[in-house]
mmCIF file of C-alpha atoms in Angstrom:
data_model
loop_
_atom_site.group_PDB
_atom_site.id
_atom_site.type_symbol
_atom_site.label_atom_id
_atom_site.label_comp_id
_atom_site.label_asym_id
_atom_site.label_seq_id
_atom_site.Cartn_x
_atom_site.Cartn_y
_atom_site.Cartn_z
ATOM 1 C CA UNK A 1 0.000 0.000 0.000
ATOM 2 C CA UNK A 2 1.475 3.327 -1.014
ATOM 3 C CA UNK A 3 1.666 6.346 1.239
ATOM 4 C CA UNK A 4 -0.398 9.380 0.364
ATOM 5 C CA UNK A 5 1.367 11.407 -2.297
ATOM 6 C CA UNK A 6 1.441 15.099 -3.119
ATOM 7 C CA UNK A 7 -1.837 16.992 -2.968
ATOM 8 C CA UNK A 8 -4.013 16.870 -6.080
ATOM 9 C CA UNK A 9 -6.757 19.236 -7.103
ATOM 10 C CA UNK A 10 -9.108 19.057 -4.149
ATOM 11 C CA UNK A 11 -12.646 17.807 -4.462
ATOM 12 C CA UNK A 12 -15.353 19.267 -2.265
ATOM 13 C CA UNK A 13 -16.861 17.375 0.651
ATOM 14 C CA UNK A 14 -20.067 16.415 -1.180
ATOM 15 C CA UNK A 15 -18.176 15.459 -4.326
ATOM 16 C CA UNK A 16 -16.087 13.077 -2.222
ATOM 17 C CA UNK A 17 -19.019 11.583 -0.370
ATOM 18 C CA UNK A 18 -21.225 11.333 -3.463
ATOM 19 C CA UNK A 19 -18.514 9.244 -5.136
ATOM 20 C CA UNK A 20 -18.357 6.873 -2.156
ATOM 21 C CA UNK A 21 -14.996 8.134 -0.924
ATOM 22 C CA UNK A 22 -14.181 7.630 2.752
ATOM 23 C CA UNK A 23 -13.666 10.964 4.507
ATOM 24 C CA UNK A 24 -11.705 10.816 7.756
ATOM 25 C CA UNK A 25 -12.324 13.567 10.272
ATOM 26 C CA UNK A 26 -9.930 14.787 12.908
ATOM 27 C CA UNK A 27 -10.013 14.009 16.622
ATOM 28 C CA UNK A 28 -9.713 15.482 20.088
ATOM 29 C CA UNK A 29 -8.748 19.111 20.590
ATOM 30 C CA UNK A 30 -10.224 20.262 23.909
ATOM 31 C CA UNK A 31 -9.303 17.217 25.998
ATOM 32 C CA UNK A 32 -5.926 16.780 24.298
ATOM 33 C CA UNK A 33 -4.900 20.424 24.571
ATOM 34 C CA UNK A 34 -6.066 20.512 28.198
ATOM 35 C CA UNK A 35 -3.701 17.623 28.942
ATOM 36 C CA UNK A 36 -0.924 19.469 27.140
ATOM 37 C CA UNK A 37 -1.533 22.623 29.166
ATOM 38 C CA UNK A 38 -3.189 24.909 26.611
ATOM 39 C CA UNK A 39 -6.925 24.701 27.434
ATOM 40 C CA UNK A 40 -8.673 25.287 30.757
ATOM 41 C CA UNK A 41 -11.184 22.631 31.775
ATOM 42 C CA UNK A 42 -14.614 23.884 32.751
ATOM 43 C CA UNK A 43 -14.905 26.736 30.308
ATOM 44 C CA UNK A 44 -13.617 24.568 27.452
ATOM 45 C CA UNK A 45 -13.106 27.568 25.173
ATOM 46 C CA UNK A 46 -10.654 27.729 22.293
ATOM 47 C CA UNK A 47 -8.570 30.843 22.933
ATOM 48 C CA UNK A 48 -5.454 28.681 22.479
ATOM 49 C CA UNK A 49 -5.599 29.555 18.772
ATOM 50 C CA UNK A 50 -4.444 33.082 19.652
ATOM 51 C CA UNK A 51 -2.549 32.371 22.884
ATOM 52 C CA UNK A 52 -0.675 29.268 21.705
ATOM 53 C CA UNK A 53 -1.116 28.990 17.925
ATOM 54 C CA UNK A 54 1.885 26.691 17.551
ATOM 55 C CA UNK A 55 0.264 24.121 19.847
ATOM 56 C CA UNK A 56 -2.938 24.118 17.805
ATOM 57 C CA UNK A 57 -0.991 24.028 14.541
ATOM 58 C CA UNK A 58 0.998 21.037 15.785
ATOM 59 C CA UNK A 59 -2.148 19.098 16.697
ATOM 60 C CA UNK A 60 -3.695 19.841 13.302
ATOM 61 C CA UNK A 61 -0.487 18.545 11.696
ATOM 62 C CA UNK A 62 -0.582 15.357 13.756
ATOM 63 C CA UNK A 63 -4.113 14.633 12.593
ATOM 64 C CA UNK A 64 -3.206 15.406 8.980
ATOM 65 C CA UNK A 65 -0.263 12.988 9.089
ATOM 66 C CA UNK A 66 -2.496 10.386 10.746
ATOM 67 C CA UNK A 67 -4.913 10.430 7.833
ATOM 68 C CA UNK A 68 -7.475 13.175 8.463
ATOM 69 C CA UNK A 69 -8.656 14.924 5.338
ATOM 70 C CA UNK A 70 -10.796 17.461 7.166
ATOM 71 C CA UNK A 71 -9.240 20.166 9.308
ATOM 72 C CA UNK A 72 -12.045 21.428 11.516
ATOM 73 C CA UNK A 73 -11.536 24.932 12.869
ATOM 74 C CA UNK A 74 -10.839 24.904 16.593
ATOM 75 C CA UNK A 75 -13.827 27.123 17.337
ATOM 76 C CA UNK A 76 -15.670 25.076 19.944
ATOM 77 C CA UNK A 77 -17.505 27.448 22.310
ATOM 78 C CA UNK A 78 -16.104 30.380 20.343
ATOM 79 C CA UNK A 79 -19.401 32.242 20.103
ATOM 80 C CA UNK A 80 -19.879 35.737 21.484
ATOM 81 C CA UNK A 81 -21.910 34.556 24.482
ATOM 82 C CA UNK A 82 -18.978 32.467 25.733
ATOM 83 C CA UNK A 83 -15.957 34.544 24.697
ATOM 84 C CA UNK A 84 -17.235 38.130 24.621
ATOM 85 C CA UNK A 85 -14.609 40.409 23.022
ATOM 86 C CA UNK A 86 -12.265 37.607 21.952
ATOM 87 C CA UNK A 87 -14.692 35.664 19.785
ATOM 88 C CA UNK A 88 -13.841 37.284 16.433
ATOM 89 C CA UNK A 89 -10.073 37.026 16.866
ATOM 90 C CA UNK A 90 -10.408 33.385 17.907
ATOM 91 C CA UNK A 91 -12.602 32.433 14.950
ATOM 92 C CA UNK A 92 -10.318 34.245 12.515
ATOM 93 C CA UNK A 93 -7.131 32.680 13.872
ATOM 94 C CA UNK A 94 -8.724 29.227 13.941
ATOM 95 C CA UNK A 95 -9.613 29.479 10.251
ATOM 96 C CA UNK A 96 -6.081 30.570 9.357
ATOM 97 C CA UNK A 97 -4.470 27.708 11.285
ATOM 98 C CA UNK A 98 -6.785 25.092 9.792
ATOM 99 C CA UNK A 99 -6.214 26.386 6.253
ATOM 100 C CA UNK A 100 -2.444 26.507 6.663
ATOM 101 C CA UNK A 101 -2.355 22.834 7.625
ATOM 102 C CA UNK A 102 -5.018 21.727 5.129
ATOM 103 C CA UNK A 103 -2.931 23.207 2.323
ATOM 104 C CA UNK A 104 -0.126 20.788 3.201
ATOM 105 C CA UNK A 105 -2.254 17.817 2.132
ATOM 106 C CA UNK A 106 -5.491 16.763 0.492
ATOM 107 C CA UNK A 107 -7.599 18.182 3.306
ATOM 108 C CA UNK A 108 -10.599 20.478 3.475
ATOM 109 C CA UNK A 109 -11.372 23.150 6.061
ATOM 110 C CA UNK A 110 -14.641 22.935 7.977
ATOM 111 C CA UNK A 111 -15.888 25.873 10.004
ATOM 112 C CA UNK A 112 -17.535 24.621 13.174
ATOM 113 C CA UNK A 113 -20.162 25.977 15.554
ATOM 114 C CA UNK A 114 -21.745 24.331 18.596
ATOM 115 C CA UNK A 115 -24.674 24.796 20.958
ATOM 116 C CA UNK A 116 -24.909 28.099 22.801
ATOM 117 C CA UNK A 117 -25.254 28.828 26.494
ATOM 118 C CA UNK A 118 -28.592 30.561 25.882
ATOM 119 C CA UNK A 119 -30.930 27.829 24.680
ATOM 120 C CA UNK A 120 -31.468 26.126 28.038
ATOM 121 C CA UNK A 121 -32.509 29.376 29.687
ATOM 122 C CA UNK A 122 -34.097 31.586 27.039
ATOM 123 C CA UNK A 123 -34.810 29.659 23.812
ATOM 124 C CA UNK A 124 -34.662 33.022 22.054
ATOM 125 C CA UNK A 125 -34.429 31.938 18.412
ATOM 126 C CA UNK A 126 -33.498 35.358 17.025
ATOM 127 C CA UNK A 127 -30.765 35.945 19.591
ATOM 128 C CA UNK A 128 -29.297 32.453 19.208
ATOM 129 C CA UNK A 129 -29.310 32.672 15.425
ATOM 130 C CA UNK A 130 -27.507 36.008 15.671
ATOM 131 C CA UNK A 131 -24.695 34.296 17.593
ATOM 132 C CA UNK A 132 -24.401 31.613 14.912
ATOM 133 C CA UNK A 133 -24.470 34.244 12.189
ATOM 134 C CA UNK A 134 -21.559 36.172 13.712
ATOM 135 C CA UNK A 135 -19.341 33.097 13.485
ATOM 136 C CA UNK A 136 -20.647 32.312 10.016
ATOM 137 C CA UNK A 137 -19.580 35.755 8.809
ATOM 138 C CA UNK A 138 -15.985 34.945 9.755
ATOM 139 C CA UNK A 139 -16.153 31.522 8.091
ATOM 140 C CA UNK A 140 -17.538 33.095 4.910
ATOM 141 C CA UNK A 141 -14.841 35.758 4.890
ATOM 142 C CA UNK A 142 -12.181 33.071 5.307
ATOM 143 C CA UNK A 143 -13.850 30.914 2.629
ATOM 144 C CA UNK A 144 -13.953 27.626 4.524
ATOM 145 C CA UNK A 145 -14.849 24.631 2.371
ATOM 146 C CA UNK A 146 -17.905 23.505 4.303
ATOM 147 C CA UNK A 147 -19.638 23.993 7.651
ATOM 148 C CA UNK A 148 -20.343 21.801 10.671
ATOM 149 C CA UNK A 149 -22.932 22.334 13.394
ATOM 150 C CA UNK A 150 -21.809 19.957 16.136
ATOM 151 C CA UNK A 151 -22.415 19.056 19.773
ATOM 152 C CA UNK A 152 -26.112 19.841 20.045
ATOM 153 C CA UNK A 153 -28.229 18.121 22.695
ATOM 154 C CA UNK A 154 -31.448 19.884 21.650
ATOM 155 C CA UNK A 155 -32.827 19.138 18.184
ATOM 156 C CA UNK A 156 -34.536 22.507 17.907
ATOM 157 C CA UNK A 157 -31.310 24.466 18.461
ATOM 158 C CA UNK A 158 -29.483 22.198 15.994
ATOM 159 C CA UNK A 159 -32.138 22.969 13.383
ATOM 160 C CA UNK A 160 -31.661 26.703 13.996
ATOM 161 C CA UNK A 161 -27.913 26.271 13.507
ATOM 162 C CA UNK A 162 -28.395 24.459 10.198
ATOM 163 C CA UNK A 163 -30.821 27.108 8.969
ATOM 164 C CA UNK A 164 -28.242 29.826 9.631
ATOM 165 C CA UNK A 165 -25.315 27.925 8.118
ATOM 166 C CA UNK A 166 -27.306 27.294 4.933
ATOM 167 C CA UNK A 167 -27.253 31.053 4.331
ATOM 168 C CA UNK A 168 -23.604 30.750 3.246
ATOM 169 C CA UNK A 169 -24.546 28.430 0.357
ATOM 170 C CA UNK A 170 -21.927 25.904 1.378
ATOM 171 C CA UNK A 171 -22.429 22.237 2.307
ATOM 172 C CA UNK A 172 -23.617 21.787 5.888
ATOM 173 C CA UNK A 173 -23.006 18.858 8.232
ATOM 174 C CA UNK A 174 -24.877 18.550 11.524
ATOM 175 C CA UNK A 175 -24.047 16.218 14.401
ATOM 176 C CA UNK A 176 -25.786 15.888 17.744
ATOM 177 C CA UNK A 177 -24.265 14.774 21.049
ATOM 178 C CA UNK A 178 -27.009 12.245 21.738
ATOM 179 C CA UNK A 179 -27.251 8.535 22.423
ATOM 180 C CA UNK A 180 -29.924 5.985 21.515
ATOM 181 C CA UNK A 181 -32.423 7.685 23.869
ATOM 182 C CA UNK A 182 -32.444 10.824 21.752
ATOM 183 C CA UNK A 183 -32.167 14.485 22.663
ATOM 184 C CA UNK A 184 -32.930 16.133 26.006
ATOM 185 C CA UNK A 185 -36.585 16.595 25.078
ATOM 186 C CA UNK A 186 -37.209 13.007 24.058
ATOM 187 C CA UNK A 187 -36.846 13.537 20.319
ATOM 188 C CA UNK A 188 -35.635 10.170 19.007
ATOM 189 C CA UNK A 189 -32.434 9.821 16.941
ATOM 190 C CA UNK A 190 -34.524 9.018 13.877
ATOM 191 C CA UNK A 191 -36.651 12.120 14.376
ATOM 192 C CA UNK A 192 -33.525 14.235 14.955
ATOM 193 C CA UNK A 193 -32.069 12.998 11.671
ATOM 194 C CA UNK A 194 -35.236 13.867 9.786
ATOM 195 C CA UNK A 195 -35.374 17.366 11.293
ATOM 196 C CA UNK A 196 -31.737 18.075 10.391
ATOM 197 C CA UNK A 197 -32.130 16.936 6.788
ATOM 198 C CA UNK A 198 -35.358 18.896 6.329
ATOM 199 C CA UNK A 199 -33.543 21.966 7.690
ATOM 200 C CA UNK A 200 -30.948 21.598 4.938
ATOM 201 C CA UNK A 201 -28.102 19.450 6.268
ATOM 202 C CA UNK A 202 -26.455 17.249 3.631
ATOM 203 C CA UNK A 203 -24.480 15.258 6.222
ATOM 204 C CA UNK A 204 -25.911 14.179 9.575
ATOM 205 C CA UNK A 205 -24.801 12.112 12.534
ATOM 206 C CA UNK A 206 -23.495 12.219 16.087
ATOM 207 C CA UNK A 207 -20.381 13.401 17.879
ATOM 208 C CA UNK A 208 -18.951 13.356 21.417
ATOM 209 C CA UNK A 209 -20.673 12.393 24.722
ATOM 210 C CA UNK A 210 -20.738 8.634 23.938
ATOM 211 C CA UNK A 211 -18.231 5.944 22.989
ATOM 212 C CA UNK A 212 -17.824 4.303 19.578
ATOM 213 C CA UNK A 213 -20.261 1.424 20.036
ATOM 214 C CA UNK A 214 -23.078 3.468 21.555
ATOM 215 C CA UNK A 215 -22.610 6.102 18.862
ATOM 216 C CA UNK A 216 -22.933 3.468 16.152
ATOM 217 C CA UNK A 217 -26.190 2.270 17.721
ATOM 218 C CA UNK A 218 -27.447 5.841 17.510
ATOM 219 C CA UNK A 219 -26.289 6.119 13.907
ATOM 220 C CA UNK A 220 -28.253 3.009 13.018
ATOM 221 C CA UNK A 221 -31.389 4.585 14.518
ATOM 222 C CA UNK A 222 -30.768 7.794 12.566
ATOM 223 C CA UNK A 223 -30.323 5.829 9.356
ATOM 224 C CA UNK A 224 -33.562 3.929 9.979
ATOM 225 C CA UNK A 225 -35.378 7.204 10.657
ATOM 226 C CA UNK A 226 -34.242 8.681 7.354
ATOM 227 C CA UNK A 227 -35.213 5.534 5.487
ATOM 228 C CA UNK A 228 -38.686 5.509 7.040
ATOM 229 C CA UNK A 229 -39.183 9.159 6.050
ATOM 230 C CA UNK A 230 -37.967 8.576 2.503
ATOM 231 C CA UNK A 231 -35.022 10.940 2.991
ATOM 232 C CA UNK A 232 -31.354 10.604 2.112
ATOM 233 C CA UNK A 233 -28.218 12.139 3.603
ATOM 234 C CA UNK A 234 -24.582 11.261 4.057
ATOM 235 C CA UNK A 235 -23.772 9.803 7.469
ATOM 236 C CA UNK A 236 -21.078 11.085 9.831
ATOM 237 C CA UNK A 237 -19.853 9.752 13.177
ATOM 238 C CA UNK A 238 -17.266 11.257 15.538
ATOM 239 C CA UNK A 239 -17.545 9.566 18.960
ATOM 240 C CA UNK A 240 -15.461 9.733 22.105
ATOM 241 C CA UNK A 241 -12.193 7.839 22.218
ATOM 242 C CA UNK A 242 -13.302 6.293 25.506
ATOM 243 C CA UNK A 243 -15.382 3.257 26.438
ATOM 244 C CA UNK A 244 -18.638 4.566 27.920
ATOM 245 C CA UNK A 245 -21.118 1.661 28.136
ATOM 246 C CA UNK A 246 -22.405 2.874 31.514
ATOM 247 C CA UNK A 247 -23.374 6.381 30.400
ATOM 248 C CA UNK A 248 -26.844 7.673 31.005
ATOM 249 C CA UNK A 249 -28.759 9.922 28.658
ATOM 250 C CA UNK A 250 -26.385 12.833 29.254
ATOM 251 C CA UNK A 251 -23.282 10.925 28.227
ATOM 252 C CA UNK A 252 -19.827 11.041 29.773
ATOM 253 C CA UNK A 253 -20.219 14.488 31.330
ATOM 254 C CA UNK A 254 -22.398 12.890 34.024
ATOM 255 C CA UNK A 255 -19.765 10.346 35.062
ATOM 256 C CA UNK A 256 -17.638 10.989 38.177
ATOM 257 C CA UNK A 257 -14.463 10.410 36.136
ATOM 258 C CA UNK A 258 -15.215 13.355 33.846
ATOM 259 C CA UNK A 259 -13.014 15.086 32.868
ATOM 260 C CA UNK A 260 -9.788 14.317 34.763
ATOM 261 C CA UNK A 261 -9.877 10.537 35.342
ATOM 262 C CA UNK A 262 -10.935 9.130 31.988
ATOM 263 C CA UNK A 263 -7.622 7.485 31.104
ATOM 264 C CA UNK A 264 -8.610 3.941 32.221
ATOM 265 C CA UNK A 265 -11.431 4.096 29.677
ATOM 266 C CA UNK A 266 -9.256 4.961 26.651
ATOM 267 C CA UNK A 267 -9.984 2.836 23.586
ATOM 268 C CA UNK A 268 -7.067 0.943 22.069
ATOM 269 C CA UNK A 269 -6.042 1.343 18.457
ATOM 270 C CA UNK A 270 -7.477 -2.139 17.849
ATOM 271 C CA UNK A 271 -10.837 -1.027 19.242
ATOM 272 C CA UNK A 272 -10.821 1.897 16.860
ATOM 273 C CA UNK A 273 -9.979 -0.250 13.843
ATOM 274 C CA UNK A 274 -13.015 -2.380 14.669
ATOM 275 C CA UNK A 275 -15.135 0.743 15.127
ATOM 276 C CA UNK A 276 -14.008 2.084 11.743
ATOM 277 C CA UNK A 277 -14.904 -1.168 10.003
ATOM 278 C CA UNK A 278 -18.305 -1.358 11.692
ATOM 279 C CA UNK A 279 -19.036 2.277 10.814
ATOM 280 C CA UNK A 280 -18.106 1.614 7.208
ATOM 281 C CA UNK A 281 -20.279 -1.497 7.082
ATOM 282 C CA UNK A 282 -23.165 0.569 8.444
ATOM 283 C CA UNK A 283 -22.838 2.912 5.481
ATOM 284 C CA UNK A 284 -21.086 5.784 7.254
ATOM 285 C CA UNK A 285 -18.527 7.450 5.002
ATOM 286 C CA UNK A 286 -17.461 10.406 7.173
ATOM 287 C CA UNK A 287 -15.659 8.742 10.073
ATOM 288 C CA UNK A 288 -13.635 10.541 12.727
ATOM 289 C CA UNK A 289 -13.507 11.156 16.447
ATOM 290 C CA UNK A 290 -14.072 13.694 19.181
ATOM 291 C CA UNK A 291 -12.777 14.028 22.765
ATOM 292 C CA UNK A 292 -10.170 11.395 23.591
ATOM 293 C CA UNK A 293 -9.466 10.567 19.941
ATOM 294 C CA UNK A 294 -5.713 10.986 19.669
ATOM 295 C CA UNK A 295 -3.805 11.066 16.357
ATOM 296 C CA UNK A 296 -2.935 7.372 16.660
ATOM 297 C CA UNK A 297 -6.657 6.617 16.869
ATOM 298 C CA UNK A 298 -7.224 8.502 13.621
ATOM 299 C CA UNK A 299 -4.323 6.582 12.088
ATOM 300 C CA UNK A 300 -6.089 3.362 13.111
ATOM 301 C CA UNK A 301 -9.144 4.445 11.102
ATOM 302 C CA UNK A 302 -6.963 5.292 8.106
ATOM 303 C CA UNK A 303 -5.139 1.959 8.290
ATOM 304 C CA UNK A 304 -8.314 -0.086 8.668
ATOM 305 C CA UNK A 305 -9.890 1.631 5.678
ATOM 306 C CA UNK A 306 -6.724 1.830 3.577
ATOM 307 C CA UNK A 307 -8.020 -0.825 1.135
ATOM 308 C CA UNK A 308 -11.065 1.349 0.442
ATOM 309 C CA UNK A 309 -9.073 4.597 0.292
ATOM 310 C CA UNK A 310 -6.171 3.168 -1.715
ATOM 311 C CA UNK A 311 -3.359 4.585 0.395
ATOM 312 C CA UNK A 312 -1.901 4.793 3.885
ATOM 313 C CA UNK A 313 -1.370 8.034 5.812
ATOM 314 C CA UNK A 314 2.157 9.466 6.195
ATOM 315 C CA UNK A 315 2.431 8.468 9.866
ATOM 316 C CA UNK A 316 1.969 4.798 8.925
ATOM 317 C CA UNK A 317 5.538 4.914 7.647
ATOM 318 C CA UNK A 318 6.525 4.516 11.314
ATOM 319 C CA UNK A 319 3.851 1.994 12.236
ATOM 320 C CA UNK A 320 3.307 -1.645 11.385
ATOM 321 C CA UNK A 321 -0.373 -2.356 10.970
ATOM 322 C CA UNK A 322 -1.789 -4.726 13.601
ATOM 323 C CA UNK A 323 1.575 -4.804 15.405
ATOM 324 C CA UNK A 324 3.647 -6.193 12.538
ATOM 325 C CA UNK A 325 6.509 -3.864 13.449
ATOM 326 C CA UNK A 326 7.219 -6.012 16.506
ATOM 327 C CA UNK A 327 9.050 -8.483 14.250
ATOM 328 C CA UNK A 328 12.170 -6.358 14.750
ATOM 329 C CA UNK A 329 12.126 -6.573 18.563
ATOM 330 C CA UNK A 330 15.124 -8.112 20.338
ATOM 331 C CA UNK A 331 12.963 -10.331 22.585
ATOM 332 C CA UNK A 332 11.707 -13.456 20.782
ATOM 333 C CA UNK A 333 8.446 -13.682 22.726
ATOM 334 C CA UNK A 334 7.664 -10.112 21.749
ATOM 335 C CA UNK A 335 8.637 -10.830 18.135
ATOM 336 C CA UNK A 336 6.122 -13.677 18.252
ATOM 337 C CA UNK A 337 3.346 -11.164 18.794
ATOM 338 C CA UNK A 338 3.942 -9.818 15.308
ATOM 339 C CA UNK A 339 2.529 -13.102 14.028
ATOM 340 C CA UNK A 340 -0.828 -11.938 15.356
ATOM 341 C CA UNK A 341 -0.733 -9.090 12.842
ATOM 342 C CA UNK A 342 -1.631 -11.588 10.131
ATOM 343 C CA UNK A 343 -4.883 -12.314 11.989
ATOM 344 C CA UNK A 344 -6.000 -8.686 11.781
ATOM 345 C CA UNK A 345 -9.028 -7.814 13.917
ATOM 346 C CA UNK A 346 -9.064 -11.282 15.514
ATOM 347 C CA UNK A 347 -5.720 -10.606 17.196
ATOM 348 C CA UNK A 348 -7.197 -8.746 20.151
ATOM 349 C CA UNK A 349 -9.665 -11.539 20.860
ATOM 350 C CA UNK A 350 -7.552 -14.587 20.058
ATOM 351 C CA UNK A 351 -8.689 -17.521 22.199
ATOM 352 C CA UNK A 352 -6.252 -18.950 24.829
ATOM 353 C CA UNK A 353 -5.659 -22.198 22.893
ATOM 354 C CA UNK A 354 -4.203 -20.319 19.944
ATOM 355 C CA UNK A 355 -2.080 -18.124 22.196
ATOM 356 C CA UNK A 356 -0.678 -21.022 24.237
ATOM 357 C CA UNK A 357 2.332 -21.822 21.973
ATOM 358 C CA UNK A 358 3.394 -18.176 22.040
ATOM 359 C CA UNK A 359 2.940 -17.947 25.805
ATOM 360 C CA UNK A 360 4.954 -21.148 26.252
ATOM 361 C CA UNK A 361 7.739 -19.686 24.121
ATOM 362 C CA UNK A 362 7.720 -16.516 26.235
ATOM 363 C CA UNK A 363 7.950 -18.491 29.510
ATOM 364 C CA UNK A 364 10.781 -20.621 28.158
ATOM 365 C CA UNK A 365 12.872 -17.570 27.358
ATOM 366 C CA UNK A 366 12.076 -15.947 30.722
ATOM 367 C CA UNK A 367 12.303 -19.193 32.770
ATOM 368 C CA UNK A 368 8.764 -18.654 34.064
ATOM 369 C CA UNK A 369 6.656 -21.412 35.603
ATOM 370 C CA UNK A 370 3.482 -22.086 33.590
ATOM 371 C CA UNK A 371 0.269 -20.950 35.216
ATOM 372 C CA UNK A 372 -2.547 -23.485 34.962
ATOM 373 C CA UNK A 373 -5.976 -22.045 34.241
ATOM 374 C CA UNK A 374 -7.529 -23.717 37.287
ATOM 375 C CA UNK A 375 -5.057 -21.826 39.478
ATOM 376 C CA UNK A 376 -6.038 -18.397 38.212
#
């Protein structure tokens, strides 16, 4: 499999999706930059684009090298109600950083908005749409390639966001931070999907709040809702990079581990390869991640779907798919693990009987006493 070559004339997001191309989104910014010391937890605003532009640029580059072909502007919570006087500078800088990195590869720039702080308290449609429109004016001036309304827990506010973004006459994607139970007012995933498409979104799906497997369940419900209504749209999924099977309706923000003790829940690269394949089999063609999705997770998506895409990302030059690079290790029992790479997705769930010869070889080299299963 060849590595991605020099950038060609770029196709638009709908041109790519209409042709069946797999589009890989980017991953975690807020959680990752908080860990790196550039974002403050709680507010979760994106002023790092002006305070520490090199840090944001570096993360964009890591996602590009990992296989992302969408650079989403780091404009989460960058509306006037959350950032006051800084909002315009932040949105402008975020567009410039995303474009600079996108131009280094075959990537598009997506201008992103999210739910406001006003809806829960006021539900003032005119005022909320004005906030969206202010950000949209910056995105239009910077000529982003398409627009994303993401992280909405209320279907009505998401619809308002789509209606505003459509004013720019650019493709619009809309993702909600909901699980199988639907939005905070009981609107089902299928109904949410229908509302978003009728509002004008060409791409719909879910992002954040829930892990890969729960998010795929929600995507299936959205797909069924569209089918029942006789509607069509491209599907998009960008879940958490954490395992969250015990989440309630509100998602991971309601867990006691949020946000500083989530590390034990991190998905492995193997988990993400399986997620990417299942998303693809479901018919999703825009596949990425949200909080907790590190660059190596995005690389796992790109490697799993390399046969469909026809190339590997640049960072795969330093990575053997499914652990094949371990064949160069100095320890023979670790080298033996590279044999599992030939088994692909079955490697992480190989039954004990098939592992026994390799475990025996490891014990022999380390002079370990075998452990019988009835002693465990």
